Amino acid sequence: MKILVCVSKTPDTTSKIAFTDGNTKFDENGVQWIINPYDEWYSLVRAIELKEKDPATIVHLVTVGGADTEPIIRKALALGGDEAIRINTDNSDSYYIAAQIAAIAKDGYDLVFTGKETIDYNGSSIGGMIAEMMDAPYISLATKFELNGTTATVTREIEGGEEIAEVALPAVVSCQKGVAEQRIPNMRGIMAARTKPLKVVEPVAADALTAIVSFEMPPAKAGVKLVSPDNVAELVKLLHEEAKAI
Amino acid sequence: MSVLIFVDQSEGHIKKASFEALTYGVKVAEQLGTTAEALVLGSVSDDLASLGKYGVKKVHQVNNASLNQLDAQVYAKVIAEAATQSGANVVVFSHNQTGKAVAARVAVRLKAGLVAGACALPDTGNGFVVRKTVFSGKAFANVSITSAVKVISLNPNSYTTIASEGTAEVNQLSIAVDTPKVKVTAVNKVSGEVPLTEAEIVVSGGRGLKGPENWGILLDLAKELGAATACSRPVGDAHWRPHHEHVGQTGVQVAPNLYIAIGISGAIQHLAGVNRSKVIVVINKDPEAPFFKAADYGIVGDAFEVVPKLTEEIKKLKAK
Ligand SMILES: Cc1cc2nc3c(=O)[nH]c(=O)nc-3n(C[C@H](O)[C@H](O)[C@H](O)COP(=O)(O)OP(=O)(O)OC[C@H]3O[C@@H](n4cnc5c(N)ncnc54)[C@H](O)[C@@H]3O)c2cc1C
């Protein structure tokens, strides 16, 4: 079993969101970078668990980004995985990124894991694109994942519930809460990560079909209207008459 | 040139998010001076001709039993083929669970740029620029699509449905459907509950409610309002509530008309998942709780006293 886990770098969840260069670039000043939580907590940990169950399993991590992503990959390797591949490009178009990962994924992987989305661009689209490029099935928004030989049983989120599906491998699966439990890297893992192979490969030729033109912040709230706890009727009146929300 | 809107159904019924996508797609078509058509997969018990009231003139259907279950690979092939047959240069999805599974694959098949999670009509004045939410709702990005064919998936609850009079012509498309590689073996729906991402009103509880045994007051309020229920991450982590109710940056992102937060402090990661709600009400006993800064209305008070009163007052309002 060969598993490819997609890992990406995102700003820490408490980062101040601001933009520079006439609102065309994310302001990285003072930003702490983390592994995208969905990648770290769920897909990576699940892949590691599968390897713990069957040590013959090979787990490779892949990321698309410049040299500045390497601390994040080392952090991911400290949790587990045999080696990492960094595809050296800064392009941020999802089609372009998916084409890079698909080029690697076609190299004999049985399973490709992604997080359900990245917490910066919230596209939720890389997994589906990779799957289409590999001509493989795709299960999105998985909350449970079990392997049974050449098929997998996956529970996925649907509106107002969940669905259990069986899928033939190779397949691409996007993971979210439920698939695994977050782990904290230990000292042994951190030491081991230092010497694990981190291959850098150049991107394959692919088109970028979108580009970010500018960013905007949402309009600020007008400020809270406080109502006394002894006058709850007033709140209901405001919600009904002023806000027209009920 | 035309706009094709994918209409999502579940157990034969068209989803609410699809009415928003229809309204949006029709507006996009108007902007481009072209027509909008809809596409439905599988068997549907709702009246398809009535989708005309959202402004589409034609509804295509591929009525094949294999399409009653979602296999993104099979869906994508059929949708891309329908888009090609109808000459669509824009394909619109809802960014709901199905859209998240399928839109990206369709984009690849059509070699189309994708904006996933759009929240406004495209700016077609100079190119084709679509606004989407980024940083889990903390900001917007304006994204230019440079390919000839464009795919947009629209955030649920970010575009108001407009319905008027009208009937659409229903057209059966014959498109070959592959054998699915995904087999759905069980469906577990939480019956009687409003799906969180489709809800107009969401009532959400945090650690301030102290324990799962205290959720009754919140459920009563939600029931009175016809609201979906949600919770903060520690509440989901502690299994006080099912994990699919966890909202925030690392949970479900919601944008209802009304979000009522009870005993939730309003941590930045929580706000990221709810700050696109139109109206936010915060009930918290701590006047310094950060959530008040993001709220429209608030009550500084004990949830155990305030929430039952609120339910009573809403009952009174409904009785009027
Ligand atoms: C990487 C990362 C990702 C995260 N993602 C998420 C996420 O997606 N969603 C999320 O929710 N959190 C997330 N968190 C956690 C977040 O930082 C907060 O810890 C969490 O939201 C706090 O939950 P809470 O408001 O329920 O609890 P608390 O912060 O403990 O707040 C409880 C609140 O209840 C109030 N209260 C107490 N008693 C009463 C009473 N009787 N009546 C009224 N009010 C009362 C208190 O004043 C307090 O404000 C994330 C954290 C990290 C580090």
mmCIF file of N, CA, C and O in Angstrom, chain A residues 13 38 95 116-117 119-123 125 128 131-132 135-138 140 156-157 159-166 177 207 209-211 213-216 218 221 224-227 229 242, chain B residues 15 70 73 95-97 101 104-105 109 111 113 116 131-132 134-136 138 140-142 144 146 181-186 188 190 237 246 249-251 253 269 292 296-298 300 309-310 313:
data_model
loop_
_atom_site.group_PDB
_atom_site.id
_atom_site.type_symbol
_atom_site.label_atom_id
_atom_site.label_comp_id
_atom_site.label_asym_id
_atom_site.label_seq_id
_atom_site.Cartn_x
_atom_site.Cartn_y
_atom_site.Cartn_z
ATOM 1 N N THR A 13 -4.051 29.998 12.782
ATOM 2 C CA THR A 13 -5.453 30.440 12.846
ATOM 3 C C THR A 13 -5.638 31.783 13.563
ATOM 4 O O THR A 13 -6.665 32.433 13.387
ATOM 5 N N TYR A 38 -6.394 20.467 8.584
ATOM 6 C CA TYR A 38 -7.049 19.270 8.036
ATOM 7 C C TYR A 38 -6.026 18.258 7.539
ATOM 8 O O TYR A 38 -6.254 17.048 7.604
ATOM 9 N N TYR A 95 -5.730 24.481 -10.420
ATOM 10 C CA TYR A 95 -5.524 23.554 -11.541
ATOM 11 C C TYR A 95 -4.035 23.241 -11.696
ATOM 12 O O TYR A 95 -3.618 22.091 -11.857
ATOM 13 N N LYS A 116 -9.781 18.459 3.927
ATOM 14 C CA LYS A 116 -11.052 18.838 3.288
ATOM 15 C C LYS A 116 -10.924 20.176 2.569
ATOM 16 O O LYS A 116 -11.567 20.419 1.563
ATOM 17 N N GLU A 117 -10.064 21.055 3.075
ATOM 18 C CA GLU A 117 -9.767 22.316 2.403
ATOM 19 C C GLU A 117 -8.573 22.927 3.112
ATOM 20 O O GLU A 117 -8.190 22.457 4.174
ATOM 21 N N ILE A 119 -7.187 26.243 5.163
ATOM 22 C CA ILE A 119 -7.919 27.258 5.913
ATOM 23 C C ILE A 119 -7.600 28.669 5.415
ATOM 24 O O ILE A 119 -8.128 29.626 5.924
ATOM 25 N N ASP A 120 -6.750 28.800 4.383
ATOM 26 C CA ASP A 120 -6.558 30.136 3.814
ATOM 27 C C ASP A 120 -7.413 30.356 2.559
ATOM 28 O O ASP A 120 -8.206 31.272 2.507
ATOM 29 N N TYR A 121 -7.304 29.457 1.557
ATOM 30 C CA TYR A 121 -8.072 29.710 0.334
ATOM 31 C C TYR A 121 -9.401 28.966 0.277
ATOM 32 O O TYR A 121 -10.244 29.246 -0.582
ATOM 33 N N ASN A 122 -9.618 28.042 1.201
ATOM 34 C CA ASN A 122 -10.915 27.369 1.319
ATOM 35 C C ASN A 122 -11.480 26.885 -0.012
ATOM 36 O O ASN A 122 -12.678 27.030 -0.259
ATOM 37 N N GLY A 123 -10.635 26.318 -0.857
ATOM 38 C CA GLY A 123 -11.138 25.917 -2.176
ATOM 39 C C GLY A 123 -11.841 24.574 -2.155
ATOM 40 O O GLY A 123 -12.808 24.357 -2.865
ATOM 41 N N SER A 125 -10.889 22.032 -3.523
ATOM 42 C CA SER A 125 -10.947 21.558 -4.911
ATOM 43 C C SER A 125 -9.743 20.765 -5.384
ATOM 44 O O SER A 125 -9.832 20.074 -6.398
ATOM 45 N N GLY A 128 -10.405 16.815 -5.733
ATOM 46 C CA GLY A 128 -11.239 16.467 -6.882
ATOM 47 C C GLY A 128 -10.482 16.604 -8.190
ATOM 48 O O GLY A 128 -10.609 15.780 -9.105
ATOM 49 N N ALA A 131 -7.985 13.746 -8.547
ATOM 50 C CA ALA A 131 -8.714 12.518 -8.877
ATOM 51 C C ALA A 131 -9.079 12.492 -10.357
ATOM 52 O O ALA A 131 -8.914 11.477 -11.046
ATOM 53 N N GLU A 132 -9.560 13.619 -10.878
ATOM 54 C CA GLU A 132 -9.946 13.663 -12.290
ATOM 55 C C GLU A 132 -8.719 13.463 -13.178
ATOM 56 O O GLU A 132 -8.770 12.750 -14.178
ATOM 57 N N ASP A 135 -7.872 9.972 -13.200
ATOM 58 C CA ASP A 135 -9.012 9.154 -13.589
ATOM 59 C C ASP A 135 -9.363 8.144 -12.487
ATOM 60 O O ASP A 135 -9.595 6.967 -12.739
ATOM 61 N N ALA A 136 -9.375 8.632 -11.257
ATOM 62 C CA ALA A 136 -9.650 7.783 -10.096
ATOM 63 C C ALA A 136 -10.890 8.295 -9.376
ATOM 64 O O ALA A 136 -11.241 9.459 -9.498
ATOM 65 N N PRO A 137 -11.560 7.428 -8.614
ATOM 66 C CA PRO A 137 -12.702 7.918 -7.837
ATOM 67 C C PRO A 137 -12.271 8.873 -6.721
ATOM 68 O O PRO A 137 -11.112 8.859 -6.305
ATOM 69 N N TYR A 138 -13.213 9.684 -6.274
ATOM 70 C CA TYR A 138 -12.927 10.697 -5.254
ATOM 71 C C TYR A 138 -14.020 10.673 -4.208
ATOM 72 O O TYR A 138 -15.201 10.752 -4.531
ATOM 73 N N SER A 140 -15.110 12.866 -1.039
ATOM 74 C CA SER A 140 -14.795 14.120 -0.365
ATOM 75 C C SER A 140 -15.413 14.123 1.026
ATOM 76 O O SER A 140 -16.375 13.401 1.303
ATOM 77 N N ARG A 156 -18.761 9.551 4.623
ATOM 78 C CA ARG A 156 -18.604 10.936 4.192
ATOM 79 C C ARG A 156 -19.803 11.767 4.617
ATOM 80 O O ARG A 156 -20.911 11.258 4.792
ATOM 81 N N GLU A 157 -19.534 13.065 4.751
ATOM 82 C CA GLU A 157 -20.588 13.995 5.148
ATOM 83 C C GLU A 157 -21.512 14.270 3.974
ATOM 84 O O GLU A 157 -21.059 14.505 2.857
ATOM 85 N N GLU A 159 -25.556 16.424 3.295
ATOM 86 C CA GLU A 159 -26.411 17.374 3.986
ATOM 87 C C GLU A 159 -27.241 16.659 5.044
ATOM 88 O O GLU A 159 -27.963 15.723 4.731
ATOM 89 N N GLY A 160 -27.087 17.099 6.270
ATOM 90 C CA GLY A 160 -27.907 16.560 7.341
ATOM 91 C C GLY A 160 -27.609 15.120 7.712
ATOM 92 O O GLY A 160 -28.483 14.430 8.218
ATOM 93 N N GLY A 161 -26.408 14.653 7.476
ATOM 94 C CA GLY A 161 -26.085 13.288 7.879
ATOM 95 C C GLY A 161 -24.815 12.770 7.265
ATOM 96 O O GLY A 161 -23.916 13.527 6.937
ATOM 97 N N GLU A 162 -24.767 11.454 7.135
ATOM 98 C CA GLU A 162 -23.580 10.841 6.540
ATOM 99 C C GLU A 162 -23.964 9.657 5.693
ATOM 100 O O GLU A 162 -25.084 9.136 5.785
ATOM 101 N N GLU A 163 -22.997 9.241 4.871
ATOM 102 C CA GLU A 163 -23.212 8.176 3.928
ATOM 103 C C GLU A 163 -22.004 7.256 4.030
ATOM 104 O O GLU A 163 -20.886 7.736 4.186
ATOM 105 N N ILE A 164 -22.223 5.963 3.988
ATOM 106 C CA ILE A 164 -21.094 5.037 3.999
ATOM 107 C C ILE A 164 -20.938 4.494 2.589
ATOM 108 O O ILE A 164 -21.916 4.070 1.968
ATOM 109 N N ALA A 165 -19.723 4.558 2.077
ATOM 110 C CA ALA A 165 -19.506 4.146 0.694
ATOM 111 C C ALA A 165 -18.287 3.244 0.594
ATOM 112 O O ALA A 165 -17.343 3.374 1.357
ATOM 113 N N GLU A 166 -18.365 2.336 -0.369
ATOM 114 C CA GLU A 166 -17.217 1.499 -0.664
ATOM 115 C C GLU A 166 -16.606 1.973 -1.958
ATOM 116 O O GLU A 166 -17.316 2.263 -2.911
ATOM 117 N N LYS A 177 -12.631 16.156 10.267
ATOM 118 C CA LYS A 177 -12.812 15.668 11.632
ATOM 119 C C LYS A 177 -13.489 14.299 11.670
ATOM 120 O O LYS A 177 -14.448 14.072 10.958
ATOM 121 N N ASP A 207 -1.023 24.566 -17.110
ATOM 122 C CA ASP A 207 -1.579 25.917 -17.223
ATOM 123 C C ASP A 207 -2.127 26.378 -15.881
ATOM 124 O O ASP A 207 -2.602 25.569 -15.094
ATOM 125 N N LEU A 209 -5.221 28.633 -14.600
ATOM 126 C CA LEU A 209 -6.463 29.114 -15.230
ATOM 127 C C LEU A 209 -7.136 30.232 -14.443
ATOM 128 O O LEU A 209 -8.152 30.772 -14.873
ATOM 129 N N THR A 210 -6.583 30.534 -13.262
ATOM 130 C CA THR A 210 -7.142 31.628 -12.462
ATOM 131 C C THR A 210 -5.995 32.429 -11.856
ATOM 132 O O THR A 210 -4.872 31.936 -11.774
ATOM 133 N N ALA A 211 -6.296 33.645 -11.429
ATOM 134 C CA ALA A 211 -5.295 34.470 -10.737
ATOM 135 C C ALA A 211 -6.017 35.401 -9.774
ATOM 136 O O ALA A 211 -7.101 35.918 -10.100
ATOM 137 N N VAL A 213 -6.765 38.752 -8.241
ATOM 138 C CA VAL A 213 -6.568 40.133 -8.671
ATOM 139 C C VAL A 213 -6.370 41.035 -7.459
ATOM 140 O O VAL A 213 -5.523 41.911 -7.442
ATOM 141 N N SER A 214 -7.204 40.826 -6.431
ATOM 142 C CA SER A 214 -7.099 41.673 -5.239
ATOM 143 C C SER A 214 -7.814 41.011 -4.071
ATOM 144 O O SER A 214 -8.587 40.064 -4.248
ATOM 145 N N PHE A 215 -7.534 41.533 -2.881
ATOM 146 C CA PHE A 215 -8.201 41.076 -1.661
ATOM 147 C C PHE A 215 -9.024 42.221 -1.081
ATOM 148 O O PHE A 215 -8.770 43.396 -1.347
ATOM 149 N N GLU A 216 -9.994 41.856 -0.245
ATOM 150 C CA GLU A 216 -10.791 42.874 0.441
ATOM 151 C C GLU A 216 -11.136 42.379 1.825
ATOM 152 O O GLU A 216 -11.326 41.183 2.017
ATOM 153 N N PRO A 218 -13.968 42.326 4.869
ATOM 154 C CA PRO A 218 -15.408 42.560 4.970
ATOM 155 C C PRO A 218 -15.686 43.875 5.700
ATOM 156 O O PRO A 218 -14.857 44.307 6.503
ATOM 157 N N LYS A 221 -18.462 45.642 11.452
ATOM 158 C CA LYS A 221 -19.793 45.634 12.075
ATOM 159 C C LYS A 221 -20.053 46.992 12.727
ATOM 160 O O LYS A 221 -19.139 47.645 13.211
ATOM 161 N N VAL A 224 -22.278 46.316 18.673
ATOM 162 C CA VAL A 224 -23.335 45.495 19.244
ATOM 163 C C VAL A 224 -24.373 46.366 19.964
ATOM 164 O O VAL A 224 -24.042 47.357 20.597
ATOM 165 N N LYS A 225 -25.643 45.982 19.826
ATOM 166 C CA LYS A 225 -26.719 46.607 20.604
ATOM 167 C C LYS A 225 -26.993 45.698 21.778
ATOM 168 O O LYS A 225 -27.394 44.549 21.584
ATOM 169 N N LEU A 226 -26.767 46.185 22.978
ATOM 170 C CA LEU A 226 -26.984 45.336 24.145
ATOM 171 C C LEU A 226 -28.394 45.504 24.692
ATOM 172 O O LEU A 226 -28.930 46.607 24.737
ATOM 173 N N VAL A 227 -28.981 44.390 25.069
ATOM 174 C CA VAL A 227 -30.327 44.383 25.641
ATOM 175 C C VAL A 227 -30.206 43.814 27.057
ATOM 176 O O VAL A 227 -29.423 42.885 27.279
ATOM 177 N N PRO A 229 -30.830 41.613 30.321
ATOM 178 C CA PRO A 229 -31.339 40.249 30.508
ATOM 179 C C PRO A 229 -32.743 40.230 31.114
ATOM 180 O O PRO A 229 -33.432 39.210 31.070
ATOM 181 N N GLU A 242 -36.532 45.124 13.521
ATOM 182 C CA GLU A 242 -35.381 45.858 12.991
ATOM 183 C C GLU A 242 -34.544 44.968 12.070
ATOM 184 O O GLU A 242 -34.290 45.284 10.914
ATOM 185 N N LYS B 15 -32.431 20.484 -3.742
ATOM 186 C CA LYS B 15 -31.930 21.127 -2.527
ATOM 187 C C LYS B 15 -32.064 22.638 -2.617
ATOM 188 O O LYS B 15 -31.913 23.223 -3.681
ATOM 189 N N LEU B 70 -24.210 9.448 -5.378
ATOM 190 C CA LEU B 70 -23.117 10.293 -5.844
ATOM 191 C C LEU B 70 -21.821 9.514 -6.012
ATOM 192 O O LEU B 70 -21.258 9.008 -5.055
ATOM 193 N N GLN B 73 -16.889 10.901 -9.918
ATOM 194 C CA GLN B 73 -16.265 10.624 -11.213
ATOM 195 C C GLN B 73 -17.323 10.462 -12.309
ATOM 196 O O GLN B 73 -17.213 11.017 -13.397
ATOM 197 N N HIS B 95 -21.682 25.418 -3.733
ATOM 198 C CA HIS B 95 -20.482 24.918 -3.045
ATOM 199 C C HIS B 95 -20.928 24.115 -1.817
ATOM 200 O O HIS B 95 -20.518 24.370 -0.695
ATOM 201 N N ASN B 96 -21.860 23.191 -2.054
ATOM 202 C CA ASN B 96 -22.317 22.318 -0.965
ATOM 203 C C ASN B 96 -21.552 21.003 -1.060
ATOM 204 O O ASN B 96 -20.586 20.885 -1.821
ATOM 205 N N GLN B 97 -21.990 19.999 -0.326
ATOM 206 C CA GLN B 97 -21.237 18.745 -0.298
ATOM 207 C C GLN B 97 -21.069 18.160 -1.695
ATOM 208 O O GLN B 97 -19.976 17.708 -2.050
ATOM 209 N N ALA B 101 -17.568 17.906 -4.211
ATOM 210 C CA ALA B 101 -17.080 16.642 -4.763
ATOM 211 C C ALA B 101 -16.925 16.704 -6.277
ATOM 212 O O ALA B 101 -16.048 16.067 -6.844
ATOM 213 N N ALA B 104 -14.803 20.554 -9.058
ATOM 214 C CA ALA B 104 -13.379 20.555 -9.406
ATOM 215 C C ALA B 104 -13.087 19.570 -10.531
ATOM 216 O O ALA B 104 -12.283 19.839 -11.426
ATOM 217 N N ARG B 105 -13.773 18.433 -10.483
ATOM 218 C CA ARG B 105 -13.559 17.417 -11.521
ATOM 219 C C ARG B 105 -14.089 17.916 -12.860
ATOM 220 O O ARG B 105 -13.459 17.704 -13.908
ATOM 221 N N ARG B 109 -12.157 18.483 -16.502
ATOM 222 C CA ARG B 109 -12.623 17.906 -17.776
ATOM 223 C C ARG B 109 -12.804 18.979 -18.834
ATOM 224 O O ARG B 109 -12.571 18.744 -20.010
ATOM 225 N N LYS B 111 -11.280 21.845 -18.797
ATOM 226 C CA LYS B 111 -10.097 22.704 -18.753
ATOM 227 C C LYS B 111 -10.537 24.147 -18.441
ATOM 228 O O LYS B 111 -10.221 25.108 -19.130
ATOM 229 N N GLY B 113 -11.123 27.284 -15.574
ATOM 230 C CA GLY B 113 -10.721 27.846 -14.288
ATOM 231 C C GLY B 113 -11.898 27.758 -13.324
ATOM 232 O O GLY B 113 -13.052 27.913 -13.731
ATOM 233 N N ALA B 116 -14.079 28.409 -6.388
ATOM 234 C CA ALA B 116 -14.861 27.596 -5.455
ATOM 235 C C ALA B 116 -15.168 28.423 -4.226
ATOM 236 O O ALA B 116 -14.266 28.943 -3.587
ATOM 237 N N ARG B 131 -15.757 37.103 -6.928
ATOM 238 C CA ARG B 131 -15.369 37.271 -5.531
ATOM 239 C C ARG B 131 -15.655 35.995 -4.748
ATOM 240 O O ARG B 131 -16.700 35.376 -4.912
ATOM 241 N N LYS B 132 -14.690 35.611 -3.926
ATOM 242 C CA LYS B 132 -14.906 34.445 -3.065
ATOM 243 C C LYS B 132 -14.420 34.750 -1.662
ATOM 244 O O LYS B 132 -13.628 35.661 -1.454
ATOM 245 N N VAL B 134 -12.181 33.999 1.552
ATOM 246 C CA VAL B 134 -10.910 33.344 1.872
ATOM 247 C C VAL B 134 -10.632 33.523 3.362
ATOM 248 O O VAL B 134 -11.337 34.286 4.039
ATOM 249 N N PHE B 135 -9.613 32.830 3.836
ATOM 250 C CA PHE B 135 -9.278 32.856 5.262
ATOM 251 C C PHE B 135 -10.539 32.578 6.099
ATOM 252 O O PHE B 135 -10.828 33.275 7.056
ATOM 253 N N SER B 136 -11.262 31.564 5.668
ATOM 254 C CA SER B 136 -12.469 31.098 6.370
ATOM 255 C C SER B 136 -13.425 32.229 6.697
ATOM 256 O O SER B 136 -13.957 32.305 7.795
ATOM 257 N N LYS B 138 -12.744 35.458 6.812
ATOM 258 C CA LYS B 138 -12.171 36.684 7.371
ATOM 259 C C LYS B 138 -11.900 37.720 6.289
ATOM 260 O O LYS B 138 -11.651 38.877 6.582
ATOM 261 N N PHE B 140 -12.115 38.569 1.592
ATOM 262 C CA PHE B 140 -12.562 38.169 0.253
ATOM 263 C C PHE B 140 -11.382 38.247 -0.707
ATOM 264 O O PHE B 140 -10.515 39.098 -0.538
ATOM 265 N N ALA B 141 -11.393 37.391 -1.723
ATOM 266 C CA ALA B 141 -10.425 37.527 -2.817
ATOM 267 C C ALA B 141 -11.215 37.698 -4.103
ATOM 268 O O ALA B 141 -12.256 37.061 -4.288
ATOM 269 N N ASN B 142 -10.735 38.584 -4.974
ATOM 270 C CA ASN B 142 -11.327 38.712 -6.291
ATOM 271 C C ASN B 142 -10.449 37.928 -7.253
ATOM 272 O O ASN B 142 -9.269 38.226 -7.412
ATOM 273 N N SER B 144 -9.659 36.224 -10.953
ATOM 274 C CA SER B 144 -9.909 36.322 -12.377
ATOM 275 C C SER B 144 -9.796 34.932 -13.006
ATOM 276 O O SER B 144 -8.845 34.199 -12.739
ATOM 277 N N THR B 146 -9.204 32.957 -16.389
ATOM 278 C CA THR B 146 -8.631 33.329 -17.680
ATOM 279 C C THR B 146 -8.936 32.325 -18.788
ATOM 280 O O THR B 146 -8.638 32.574 -19.951
ATOM 281 N N LYS B 181 -17.710 3.533 -9.432
ATOM 282 C CA LYS B 181 -16.680 2.821 -8.670
ATOM 283 C C LYS B 181 -16.884 3.049 -7.178
ATOM 284 O O LYS B 181 -16.155 2.528 -6.355
ATOM 285 N N VAL B 182 -17.867 3.899 -6.876
ATOM 286 C CA VAL B 182 -18.208 4.167 -5.483
ATOM 287 C C VAL B 182 -19.589 3.574 -5.248
ATOM 288 O O VAL B 182 -20.525 3.856 -6.007
ATOM 289 N N LYS B 183 -19.682 2.725 -4.228
ATOM 290 C CA LYS B 183 -20.971 2.106 -3.943
ATOM 291 C C LYS B 183 -21.438 2.561 -2.567
ATOM 292 O O LYS B 183 -20.769 2.289 -1.572
ATOM 293 N N VAL B 184 -22.568 3.255 -2.535
ATOM 294 C CA VAL B 184 -23.091 3.711 -1.249
ATOM 295 C C VAL B 184 -23.799 2.542 -0.578
ATOM 296 O O VAL B 184 -24.702 1.941 -1.155
ATOM 297 N N THR B 185 -23.366 2.197 0.636
ATOM 298 C CA THR B 185 -23.949 1.036 1.308
ATOM 299 C C THR B 185 -24.922 1.433 2.417
ATOM 300 O O THR B 185 -25.739 0.639 2.834
ATOM 301 N N ALA B 186 -24.828 2.660 2.908
ATOM 302 C CA ALA B 186 -25.754 3.098 3.961
ATOM 303 C C ALA B 186 -25.846 4.613 3.979
ATOM 304 O O ALA B 186 -24.882 5.315 3.674
ATOM 305 N N ASN B 188 -27.166 7.578 6.638
ATOM 306 C CA ASN B 188 -27.703 7.878 7.967
ATOM 307 C C ASN B 188 -28.017 9.358 8.046
ATOM 308 O O ASN B 188 -27.107 10.173 8.170
ATOM 309 N N VAL B 190 -29.860 12.404 10.037
ATOM 310 C CA VAL B 190 -30.412 12.736 11.342
ATOM 311 C C VAL B 190 -31.800 13.273 11.046
ATOM 312 O O VAL B 190 -31.942 14.371 10.528
ATOM 313 N N ASP B 237 -15.445 18.259 20.609
ATOM 314 C CA ASP B 237 -14.322 17.402 21.031
ATOM 315 C C ASP B 237 -14.679 16.593 22.277
ATOM 316 O O ASP B 237 -14.241 15.459 22.437
ATOM 317 N N HIS B 246 -19.897 20.950 14.936
ATOM 318 C CA HIS B 246 -18.778 21.864 15.245
ATOM 319 C C HIS B 246 -18.596 22.896 14.118
ATOM 320 O O HIS B 246 -18.312 22.546 12.991
ATOM 321 N N GLN B 249 -13.411 27.705 12.063
ATOM 322 C CA GLN B 249 -12.380 27.626 11.037
ATOM 323 C C GLN B 249 -12.027 26.181 10.706
ATOM 324 O O GLN B 249 -11.718 25.855 9.571
ATOM 325 N N THR B 250 -12.057 25.308 11.708
ATOM 326 C CA THR B 250 -11.731 23.903 11.450
ATOM 327 C C THR B 250 -12.969 23.021 11.513
ATOM 328 O O THR B 250 -12.865 21.809 11.639
ATOM 329 N N GLY B 251 -14.133 23.624 11.442
ATOM 330 C CA GLY B 251 -15.361 22.844 11.408
ATOM 331 C C GLY B 251 -16.197 23.284 10.228
ATOM 332 O O GLY B 251 -15.677 23.640 9.178
ATOM 333 N N GLN B 253 -18.429 25.803 8.086
ATOM 334 C CA GLN B 253 -18.603 27.243 7.951
ATOM 335 C C GLN B 253 -20.052 27.525 7.571
ATOM 336 O O GLN B 253 -20.570 26.917 6.643
ATOM 337 N N GLN B 269 -10.941 31.541 15.965
ATOM 338 C CA GLN B 269 -11.192 30.362 15.107
ATOM 339 C C GLN B 269 -12.687 30.053 15.028
ATOM 340 O O GLN B 269 -13.156 29.491 14.042
ATOM 341 N N PHE B 292 -18.845 39.640 21.644
ATOM 342 C CA PHE B 292 -19.686 40.845 21.571
ATOM 343 C C PHE B 292 -19.191 41.824 20.503
ATOM 344 O O PHE B 292 -19.954 42.560 19.914
ATOM 345 N N ASP B 296 -24.258 41.673 16.502
ATOM 346 C CA ASP B 296 -25.190 42.767 16.213
ATOM 347 C C ASP B 296 -26.038 43.060 17.442
ATOM 348 O O ASP B 296 -26.336 44.206 17.736
ATOM 349 N N TYR B 297 -26.462 42.003 18.120
ATOM 350 C CA TYR B 297 -27.261 42.152 19.334
ATOM 351 C C TYR B 297 -26.651 41.266 20.409
ATOM 352 O O TYR B 297 -26.077 40.211 20.106
ATOM 353 N N GLY B 298 -26.792 41.692 21.656
ATOM 354 C CA GLY B 298 -26.222 40.875 22.710
ATOM 355 C C GLY B 298 -26.971 41.029 24.011
ATOM 356 O O GLY B 298 -27.635 42.045 24.263
ATOM 357 N N VAL B 300 -25.863 40.435 28.032
ATOM 358 C CA VAL B 300 -24.902 40.012 29.031
ATOM 359 C C VAL B 300 -25.714 39.384 30.156
ATOM 360 O O VAL B 300 -26.442 40.079 30.858
ATOM 361 N N LYS B 309 -36.273 32.242 28.670
ATOM 362 C CA LYS B 309 -37.105 33.449 28.479
ATOM 363 C C LYS B 309 -37.223 33.783 26.991
ATOM 364 O O LYS B 309 -38.290 34.150 26.504
ATOM 365 N N LEU B 310 -36.102 33.646 26.306
ATOM 366 C CA LEU B 310 -36.086 33.949 24.873
ATOM 367 C C LEU B 310 -37.047 33.008 24.138
ATOM 368 O O LEU B 310 -37.830 33.446 23.279
ATOM 369 N N GLU B 313 -40.585 34.174 24.734
ATOM 370 C CA GLU B 313 -40.919 35.394 23.978
ATOM 371 C C GLU B 313 -41.139 35.073 22.500
ATOM 372 O O GLU B 313 -41.975 35.689 21.836
#
